[in-house]
Short mmCIF file of N, CA, C and O in Angstrom, two decimals:
data_model
loop_
_atom_site.label_atom_id
_atom_site.label_comp_id
_atom_site.label_asym_id
_atom_site.label_seq_id
_atom_site.Cartn_x
_atom_site.Cartn_y
_atom_site.Cartn_z
N MET A 678 -23.73 -17.55 -13.88
CA MET A 678 -22.94 -16.37 -14.17
C MET A 678 -21.73 -16.81 -15.02
O MET A 678 -21.05 -17.76 -14.68
N SER A 679 -21.47 -16.10 -16.08
CA SER A 679 -20.34 -16.43 -16.95
C SER A 679 -19.02 -16.04 -16.30
O SER A 679 -18.98 -15.22 -15.38
N ARG A 680 -17.95 -16.61 -16.80
CA ARG A 680 -16.63 -16.26 -16.29
C ARG A 680 -16.33 -14.78 -16.49
O ARG A 680 -15.73 -14.14 -15.64
N ALA A 681 -16.71 -14.26 -17.64
CA ALA A 681 -16.48 -12.84 -17.93
C ALA A 681 -17.22 -11.95 -16.94
O ALA A 681 -16.68 -10.96 -16.44
N GLU A 682 -18.46 -12.31 -16.63
CA GLU A 682 -19.25 -11.55 -15.67
C GLU A 682 -18.64 -11.66 -14.27
O GLU A 682 -18.55 -10.66 -13.55
N LEU A 683 -18.22 -12.84 -13.90
CA LEU A 683 -17.58 -13.03 -12.60
C LEU A 683 -16.29 -12.20 -12.52
O LEU A 683 -16.05 -11.51 -11.51
N ALA A 684 -15.49 -12.22 -13.55
CA ALA A 684 -14.25 -11.43 -13.57
C ALA A 684 -14.55 -9.94 -13.46
O ALA A 684 -13.86 -9.21 -12.74
N ARG A 685 -15.57 -9.49 -14.15
CA ARG A 685 -15.95 -8.07 -14.09
C ARG A 685 -16.37 -7.69 -12.67
O ARG A 685 -15.95 -6.67 -12.13
N ARG A 686 -17.18 -8.54 -12.04
CA ARG A 686 -17.65 -8.26 -10.68
C ARG A 686 -16.50 -8.29 -9.67
O ARG A 686 -16.45 -7.49 -8.75
N GLN A 687 -15.58 -9.23 -9.85
CA GLN A 687 -14.41 -9.29 -8.96
C GLN A 687 -13.56 -8.03 -9.12
O GLN A 687 -13.07 -7.48 -8.14
N ALA A 688 -13.40 -7.58 -10.36
CA ALA A 688 -12.63 -6.35 -10.60
C ALA A 688 -13.30 -5.15 -9.94
O ALA A 688 -12.62 -4.30 -9.35
N GLU A 689 -14.62 -5.08 -10.00
CA GLU A 689 -15.35 -4.00 -9.34
C GLU A 689 -15.14 -4.04 -7.82
O GLU A 689 -14.95 -3.00 -7.18
N LEU A 690 -15.16 -5.24 -7.26
CA LEU A 690 -14.97 -5.38 -5.82
C LEU A 690 -13.56 -4.96 -5.43
O LEU A 690 -13.37 -4.23 -4.45
N LEU A 691 -12.57 -5.40 -6.18
CA LEU A 691 -11.19 -5.00 -5.89
C LEU A 691 -11.02 -3.50 -6.01
O LEU A 691 -10.32 -2.87 -5.20
N GLN A 692 -11.64 -2.90 -7.00
CA GLN A 692 -11.57 -1.44 -7.17
C GLN A 692 -12.16 -0.74 -5.95
O GLN A 692 -11.62 0.23 -5.45
N ALA A 693 -13.26 -1.26 -5.45
CA ALA A 693 -13.90 -0.68 -4.26
C ALA A 693 -13.03 -0.85 -3.02
O ALA A 693 -12.92 0.06 -2.20
N LEU A 694 -12.40 -2.01 -2.89
CA LEU A 694 -11.60 -2.29 -1.69
C LEU A 694 -10.23 -1.62 -1.71
O LEU A 694 -9.76 -1.13 -0.69
N LEU A 695 -9.58 -1.62 -2.86
CA LEU A 695 -8.20 -1.14 -2.92
C LEU A 695 -8.05 0.30 -3.38
O LEU A 695 -7.05 0.94 -3.08
N ALA A 696 -9.04 0.82 -4.10
CA ALA A 696 -8.85 2.15 -4.69
C ALA A 696 -10.05 3.07 -4.46
O ALA A 696 -10.28 4.00 -5.23
N ASP A 697 -10.81 2.83 -3.41
CA ASP A 697 -11.95 3.67 -3.07
C ASP A 697 -12.93 3.83 -4.23
O ASP A 697 -13.53 4.89 -4.41
N GLY A 698 -13.08 2.77 -5.02
CA GLY A 698 -14.06 2.81 -6.10
C GLY A 698 -15.46 2.69 -5.55
O GLY A 698 -15.67 2.44 -4.36
N PRO A 699 -16.46 2.87 -6.41
CA PRO A 699 -17.85 2.75 -5.95
C PRO A 699 -18.16 1.32 -5.55
O PRO A 699 -17.63 0.36 -6.12
N PRO A 700 -19.03 1.15 -4.56
CA PRO A 700 -19.38 -0.21 -4.14
C PRO A 700 -20.18 -0.93 -5.22
O PRO A 700 -21.09 -0.34 -5.80
N PRO A 701 -19.82 -2.16 -5.51
CA PRO A 701 -20.59 -2.93 -6.50
C PRO A 701 -22.01 -3.19 -5.98
O PRO A 701 -22.26 -3.17 -4.77
N ALA A 702 -22.91 -3.43 -6.91
CA ALA A 702 -24.29 -3.73 -6.55
C ALA A 702 -24.33 -4.91 -5.58
O ALA A 702 -23.62 -5.90 -5.76
N GLY A 703 -25.14 -4.76 -4.55
CA GLY A 703 -25.32 -5.84 -3.58
C GLY A 703 -24.36 -5.80 -2.40
O GLY A 703 -24.46 -6.63 -1.50
N PHE A 704 -23.43 -4.83 -2.37
CA PHE A 704 -22.47 -4.73 -1.27
C PHE A 704 -22.80 -3.51 -0.41
O PHE A 704 -23.13 -2.44 -0.93
N ASP A 705 -22.67 -3.67 0.89
CA ASP A 705 -22.91 -2.59 1.84
C ASP A 705 -21.72 -1.63 1.81
O ASP A 705 -20.60 -2.03 2.14
N PRO A 706 -21.92 -0.38 1.43
CA PRO A 706 -20.81 0.58 1.34
C PRO A 706 -20.05 0.75 2.66
O PRO A 706 -18.82 0.84 2.66
N ALA A 707 -20.77 0.78 3.77
CA ALA A 707 -20.10 0.94 5.07
C ALA A 707 -19.21 -0.25 5.37
O ALA A 707 -18.08 -0.10 5.85
N ARG A 708 -19.68 -1.43 5.07
CA ARG A 708 -18.90 -2.65 5.32
C ARG A 708 -17.65 -2.68 4.42
O ARG A 708 -16.58 -3.10 4.84
N LEU A 709 -17.81 -2.24 3.17
CA LEU A 709 -16.66 -2.20 2.25
C LEU A 709 -15.59 -1.24 2.76
O LEU A 709 -14.40 -1.51 2.64
N LYS A 710 -16.01 -0.11 3.34
CA LYS A 710 -15.03 0.85 3.89
C LYS A 710 -14.24 0.21 5.04
O LYS A 710 -13.04 0.40 5.15
N VAL A 711 -14.94 -0.55 5.87
CA VAL A 711 -14.26 -1.25 6.98
C VAL A 711 -13.26 -2.25 6.42
O VAL A 711 -12.11 -2.30 6.85
N GLU A 712 -13.70 -3.05 5.47
CA GLU A 712 -12.82 -4.06 4.87
C GLU A 712 -11.63 -3.41 4.16
O GLU A 712 -10.51 -3.93 4.21
N ALA A 713 -11.86 -2.29 3.49
CA ALA A 713 -10.77 -1.59 2.81
C ALA A 713 -9.73 -1.11 3.82
O ALA A 713 -8.52 -1.22 3.59
N ALA A 714 -10.19 -0.59 4.95
CA ALA A 714 -9.27 -0.14 6.00
C ALA A 714 -8.45 -1.31 6.54
O ALA A 714 -7.25 -1.17 6.78
N VAL A 715 -9.09 -2.45 6.71
CA VAL A 715 -8.39 -3.65 7.18
C VAL A 715 -7.31 -4.06 6.18
O VAL A 715 -6.17 -4.37 6.56
N LEU A 716 -7.64 -4.06 4.89
CA LEU A 716 -6.65 -4.42 3.86
C LEU A 716 -5.47 -3.46 3.84
O LEU A 716 -4.32 -3.87 3.69
N ARG A 717 -5.74 -2.18 4.01
CA ARG A 717 -4.65 -1.19 4.02
C ARG A 717 -3.73 -1.41 5.22
O ARG A 717 -2.51 -1.32 5.09
N ARG A 718 -4.31 -1.68 6.37
CA ARG A 718 -3.46 -1.96 7.55
C ARG A 718 -2.64 -3.23 7.32
O ARG A 718 -1.48 -3.30 7.70
N LYS A 719 -3.26 -4.22 6.69
CA LYS A 719 -2.54 -5.47 6.40
C LYS A 719 -1.37 -5.19 5.46
O LYS A 719 -0.26 -5.69 5.67
N HIS A 720 -1.59 -4.38 4.43
CA HIS A 720 -0.50 -4.01 3.52
C HIS A 720 0.63 -3.33 4.29
O HIS A 720 1.80 -3.55 4.03
N GLY A 721 0.24 -2.49 5.26
CA GLY A 721 1.25 -1.81 6.08
C GLY A 721 2.07 -2.78 6.90
O GLY A 721 3.29 -2.63 7.03
N ARG A 722 1.42 -3.80 7.46
CA ARG A 722 2.15 -4.81 8.24
C ARG A 722 3.07 -5.64 7.35
O ARG A 722 4.20 -5.96 7.74
N VAL A 723 2.58 -6.00 6.17
CA VAL A 723 3.42 -6.76 5.23
C VAL A 723 4.64 -5.94 4.83
O VAL A 723 5.77 -6.44 4.84
N LEU A 724 4.43 -4.68 4.51
CA LEU A 724 5.55 -3.83 4.13
C LEU A 724 6.53 -3.67 5.28
O LEU A 724 7.75 -3.72 5.08
N ALA A 725 6.02 -3.52 6.50
CA ALA A 725 6.89 -3.40 7.67
C ALA A 725 7.73 -4.66 7.87
O ALA A 725 8.91 -4.59 8.24
N TYR A 726 7.14 -5.81 7.59
CA TYR A 726 7.87 -7.07 7.69
C TYR A 726 8.94 -7.17 6.61
O TYR A 726 10.06 -7.60 6.87
N GLN A 727 8.58 -6.75 5.39
CA GLN A 727 9.53 -6.83 4.27
C GLN A 727 10.64 -5.79 4.36
O GLN A 727 11.75 -6.03 3.90
N ARG A 728 10.33 -4.65 4.92
CA ARG A 728 11.30 -3.54 4.99
C ARG A 728 11.42 -3.02 6.42
O ARG A 728 11.00 -1.91 6.74
N PRO A 729 11.98 -3.82 7.32
CA PRO A 729 12.05 -3.40 8.73
C PRO A 729 12.85 -2.12 8.94
O PRO A 729 12.62 -1.40 9.91
N GLU A 730 13.75 -1.81 8.01
CA GLU A 730 14.53 -0.57 8.15
C GLU A 730 13.64 0.67 8.06
O GLU A 730 13.95 1.72 8.63
N LEU A 731 12.51 0.55 7.37
CA LEU A 731 11.57 1.68 7.29
C LEU A 731 10.91 1.92 8.63
O LEU A 731 10.81 3.06 9.09
N THR A 732 10.44 0.86 9.25
CA THR A 732 9.78 1.03 10.55
C THR A 732 10.79 1.50 11.59
O THR A 732 10.45 2.29 12.46
N GLU A 733 12.02 1.05 11.46
CA GLU A 733 13.06 1.50 12.39
C GLU A 733 13.34 2.98 12.19
O GLU A 733 13.45 3.74 13.15
N ALA A 734 13.44 3.41 10.94
CA ALA A 734 13.74 4.82 10.64
C ALA A 734 12.59 5.75 11.02
O ALA A 734 12.81 6.88 11.46
N LEU A 735 11.36 5.28 10.86
CA LEU A 735 10.19 6.14 11.08
C LEU A 735 9.62 6.03 12.49
O LEU A 735 8.95 6.94 12.96
N GLY A 736 9.85 4.90 13.14
CA GLY A 736 9.32 4.71 14.49
C GLY A 736 7.80 4.81 14.52
O GLY A 736 7.11 4.23 13.68
N GLU A 737 7.29 5.60 15.47
CA GLU A 737 5.84 5.74 15.64
C GLU A 737 5.18 6.46 14.46
O GLU A 737 3.96 6.41 14.32
N ARG A 738 5.95 7.11 13.62
CA ARG A 738 5.38 7.81 12.46
C ARG A 738 5.01 6.86 11.33
O ARG A 738 4.28 7.22 10.42
N TYR A 739 5.51 5.61 11.39
CA TYR A 739 5.29 4.68 10.29
C TYR A 739 3.81 4.49 9.95
O TYR A 739 3.39 4.69 8.81
N GLU A 740 3.02 4.08 10.92
CA GLU A 740 1.61 3.76 10.64
C GLU A 740 0.83 4.96 10.11
O GLU A 740 0.14 4.84 9.10
N PRO A 741 0.91 6.14 10.76
CA PRO A 741 0.14 7.26 10.20
C PRO A 741 0.64 7.71 8.82
O PRO A 741 -0.16 8.08 7.96
N LEU A 742 1.94 7.62 8.58
CA LEU A 742 2.46 7.98 7.26
C LEU A 742 2.02 6.98 6.21
O LEU A 742 1.65 7.36 5.09
N PHE A 743 2.04 5.70 6.55
CA PHE A 743 1.58 4.70 5.59
C PHE A 743 0.09 4.88 5.30
O PHE A 743 -0.35 4.75 4.16
N ALA A 744 -0.68 5.22 6.32
CA ALA A 744 -2.12 5.45 6.12
C ALA A 744 -2.33 6.64 5.17
O ALA A 744 -3.20 6.58 4.29
N ARG A 745 -1.56 7.70 5.34
CA ARG A 745 -1.68 8.85 4.42
C ARG A 745 -1.30 8.46 3.00
O ARG A 745 -1.97 8.84 2.04
N PHE A 746 -0.21 7.71 2.88
CA PHE A 746 0.24 7.28 1.56
C PHE A 746 -0.83 6.44 0.86
O PHE A 746 -1.17 6.68 -0.29
N THR A 747 -1.37 5.46 1.57
CA THR A 747 -2.37 4.59 0.94
C THR A 747 -3.66 5.34 0.61
O THR A 747 -4.35 4.97 -0.33
N ALA A 748 -3.98 6.37 1.38
CA ALA A 748 -5.16 7.18 1.06
C ALA A 748 -4.94 7.95 -0.24
O ALA A 748 -5.86 8.09 -1.04
N GLU A 749 -3.71 8.43 -0.44
CA GLU A 749 -3.39 9.18 -1.65
C GLU A 749 -3.14 8.27 -2.85
O GLU A 749 -3.41 8.64 -3.98
N ARG A 750 -2.59 7.09 -2.58
CA ARG A 750 -2.16 6.20 -3.66
C ARG A 750 -2.45 4.76 -3.27
O ARG A 750 -1.58 4.03 -2.78
N PRO A 751 -3.71 4.33 -3.43
CA PRO A 751 -4.06 2.95 -3.07
C PRO A 751 -3.28 1.93 -3.91
O PRO A 751 -2.92 2.20 -5.05
N LYS A 752 -3.05 0.77 -3.32
CA LYS A 752 -2.36 -0.31 -4.02
C LYS A 752 -3.29 -0.87 -5.09
O LYS A 752 -4.47 -1.08 -4.86
N LYS A 753 -2.73 -1.11 -6.26
CA LYS A 753 -3.50 -1.69 -7.36
C LYS A 753 -3.58 -3.20 -7.16
O LYS A 753 -2.70 -3.81 -6.58
N ALA A 754 -4.63 -3.80 -7.69
CA ALA A 754 -4.89 -5.22 -7.48
C ALA A 754 -3.72 -6.10 -7.92
O ALA A 754 -3.35 -7.03 -7.22
N ALA A 755 -3.13 -5.83 -9.07
CA ALA A 755 -2.08 -6.70 -9.61
C ALA A 755 -0.68 -6.20 -9.27
O ALA A 755 0.31 -6.75 -9.74
N GLU A 756 -0.57 -5.20 -8.43
CA GLU A 756 0.73 -4.59 -8.11
C GLU A 756 1.51 -5.43 -7.11
O GLU A 756 0.96 -5.87 -6.09
N ARG A 757 2.77 -5.64 -7.40
CA ARG A 757 3.66 -6.37 -6.47
C ARG A 757 3.92 -5.52 -5.23
O ARG A 757 4.03 -4.29 -5.32
N SER A 758 4.04 -6.17 -4.11
CA SER A 758 4.30 -5.47 -2.85
C SER A 758 5.61 -4.70 -2.89
O SER A 758 5.70 -3.59 -2.36
N GLY A 759 6.63 -5.28 -3.53
CA GLY A 759 7.92 -4.60 -3.61
C GLY A 759 7.85 -3.30 -4.38
O GLY A 759 8.46 -2.30 -3.98
N ALA A 760 7.11 -3.27 -5.48
CA ALA A 760 6.96 -2.05 -6.27
C ALA A 760 6.20 -0.99 -5.46
O ALA A 760 6.53 0.19 -5.50
N TYR A 761 5.19 -1.43 -4.72
CA TYR A 761 4.42 -0.51 -3.90
C TYR A 761 5.29 0.05 -2.77
O TYR A 761 5.23 1.24 -2.46
N ALA A 762 6.12 -0.80 -2.21
CA ALA A 762 7.04 -0.35 -1.16
C ALA A 762 8.02 0.68 -1.71
O ALA A 762 8.33 1.67 -1.04
N ASP A 763 8.51 0.45 -2.92
CA ASP A 763 9.41 1.42 -3.55
C ASP A 763 8.74 2.78 -3.71
O ASP A 763 9.36 3.82 -3.47
N GLU A 764 7.47 2.78 -4.10
CA GLU A 764 6.75 4.04 -4.23
C GLU A 764 6.57 4.72 -2.88
O GLU A 764 6.64 5.95 -2.78
N PHE A 765 6.35 3.92 -1.84
CA PHE A 765 6.23 4.48 -0.49
C PHE A 765 7.53 5.15 -0.08
O PHE A 765 7.52 6.27 0.44
N VAL A 766 8.65 4.50 -0.32
CA VAL A 766 9.96 5.07 0.01
C VAL A 766 10.15 6.40 -0.73
O VAL A 766 10.57 7.40 -0.14
N THR A 767 9.85 6.40 -2.01
CA THR A 767 9.98 7.63 -2.80
C THR A 767 9.09 8.73 -2.22
O THR A 767 9.51 9.88 -2.07
N TRP A 768 7.84 8.39 -1.88
CA TRP A 768 6.91 9.34 -1.30
C TRP A 768 7.44 9.90 0.01
O TRP A 768 7.34 11.11 0.28
N LEU A 769 8.02 9.03 0.84
CA LEU A 769 8.58 9.48 2.12
C LEU A 769 9.73 10.47 1.91
O LEU A 769 9.80 11.49 2.59
N ILE A 770 10.60 10.16 0.97
CA ILE A 770 11.75 11.03 0.71
C ILE A 770 11.28 12.36 0.12
O ILE A 770 11.70 13.43 0.58
N GLU A 771 10.41 12.29 -0.88
CA GLU A 771 9.92 13.51 -1.52
C GLU A 771 9.13 14.39 -0.56
O GLU A 771 9.13 15.61 -0.69
N GLY A 772 8.47 13.77 0.40
CA GLY A 772 7.69 14.52 1.39
C GLY A 772 8.51 15.01 2.56
O GLY A 772 7.97 15.65 3.47
N GLY A 773 9.80 14.69 2.58
CA GLY A 773 10.67 15.13 3.67
C GLY A 773 10.51 14.31 4.94
O GLY A 773 11.00 14.72 6.00
N HIS A 774 9.89 13.16 4.86
CA HIS A 774 9.70 12.31 6.03
C HIS A 774 10.94 11.46 6.32
O HIS A 774 11.13 10.99 7.43
N LEU A 775 11.74 11.26 5.29
CA LEU A 775 13.03 10.60 5.42
C LEU A 775 14.05 11.48 4.71
O LEU A 775 13.74 12.08 3.69
N PRO A 776 15.27 11.55 5.25
CA PRO A 776 16.29 12.34 4.55
C PRO A 776 16.64 11.68 3.22
O PRO A 776 16.52 10.46 3.07
N LYS A 777 17.04 12.50 2.28
CA LYS A 777 17.48 11.95 1.00
C LYS A 777 18.72 11.11 1.27
O LYS A 777 19.75 11.62 1.71
N PRO A 778 18.62 9.81 1.05
CA PRO A 778 19.73 8.93 1.42
C PRO A 778 20.83 8.91 0.38
O PRO A 778 20.64 9.31 -0.77
N ARG A 779 21.96 8.42 0.84
CA ARG A 779 23.05 8.16 -0.11
C ARG A 779 22.58 7.05 -1.03
O ARG A 779 21.69 6.27 -0.72
N ARG A 780 23.18 6.92 -2.15
CA ARG A 780 22.75 5.97 -3.19
C ARG A 780 22.65 4.53 -2.66
O ARG A 780 21.71 3.82 -2.94
N ARG A 781 23.60 4.10 -1.87
CA ARG A 781 23.59 2.73 -1.36
C ARG A 781 22.37 2.46 -0.48
O ARG A 781 21.78 1.40 -0.54
N LEU A 782 21.98 3.46 0.34
CA LEU A 782 20.83 3.28 1.20
C LEU A 782 19.55 3.21 0.37
O LEU A 782 18.67 2.41 0.65
N VAL A 783 19.46 4.02 -0.67
CA VAL A 783 18.30 3.97 -1.56
C VAL A 783 18.19 2.58 -2.16
O VAL A 783 17.12 1.99 -2.21
N ASP A 784 19.30 2.04 -2.62
CA ASP A 784 19.29 0.70 -3.20
C ASP A 784 18.83 -0.33 -2.18
O ASP A 784 18.12 -1.27 -2.50
N ARG A 785 19.26 -0.17 -0.93
CA ARG A 785 18.88 -1.12 0.10
C ARG A 785 17.39 -1.00 0.42
O ARG A 785 16.70 -1.98 0.60
N LEU A 786 16.88 0.24 0.47
CA LEU A 786 15.46 0.45 0.76
C LEU A 786 14.59 -0.05 -0.39
O LEU A 786 13.48 -0.51 -0.19
N ARG A 787 15.11 0.06 -1.59
CA ARG A 787 14.37 -0.39 -2.79
C ARG A 787 14.99 -1.67 -3.33
O ARG A 787 15.28 -1.78 -4.49
N ARG A 788 15.18 -2.60 -2.48
CA ARG A 788 15.96 -3.79 -2.84
C ARG A 788 15.23 -4.79 -3.70
O ARG A 788 15.80 -5.74 -4.17
N ARG A 789 13.95 -4.66 -3.92
CA ARG A 789 13.23 -5.67 -4.71
C ARG A 789 12.64 -5.08 -5.92
O ARG A 789 12.09 -4.18 -6.12
#
């Protein structure tokens, strides 16, 4: 298999796992859905570690809200975690899940 072909297949797999793309040939669709769910939960744990003030502010609502966000806006393969976290904060504020903060708090929540 050429490097170009390998890169194309890897991109297809990432699209399936991170953005609900179609399963690449040779992959079990049900298994890919399970793996995609695991990756989304992992992203949620990483974000919670990086931005503990979000989990503190949201409490028990954090996990279900993050799951809704990732369903609407999956993380892109090359996207930095900090940029994705910033989009989550914006989504939370725009959706009324967090109060519109004073400027300093926004800067702290979007610190990276």
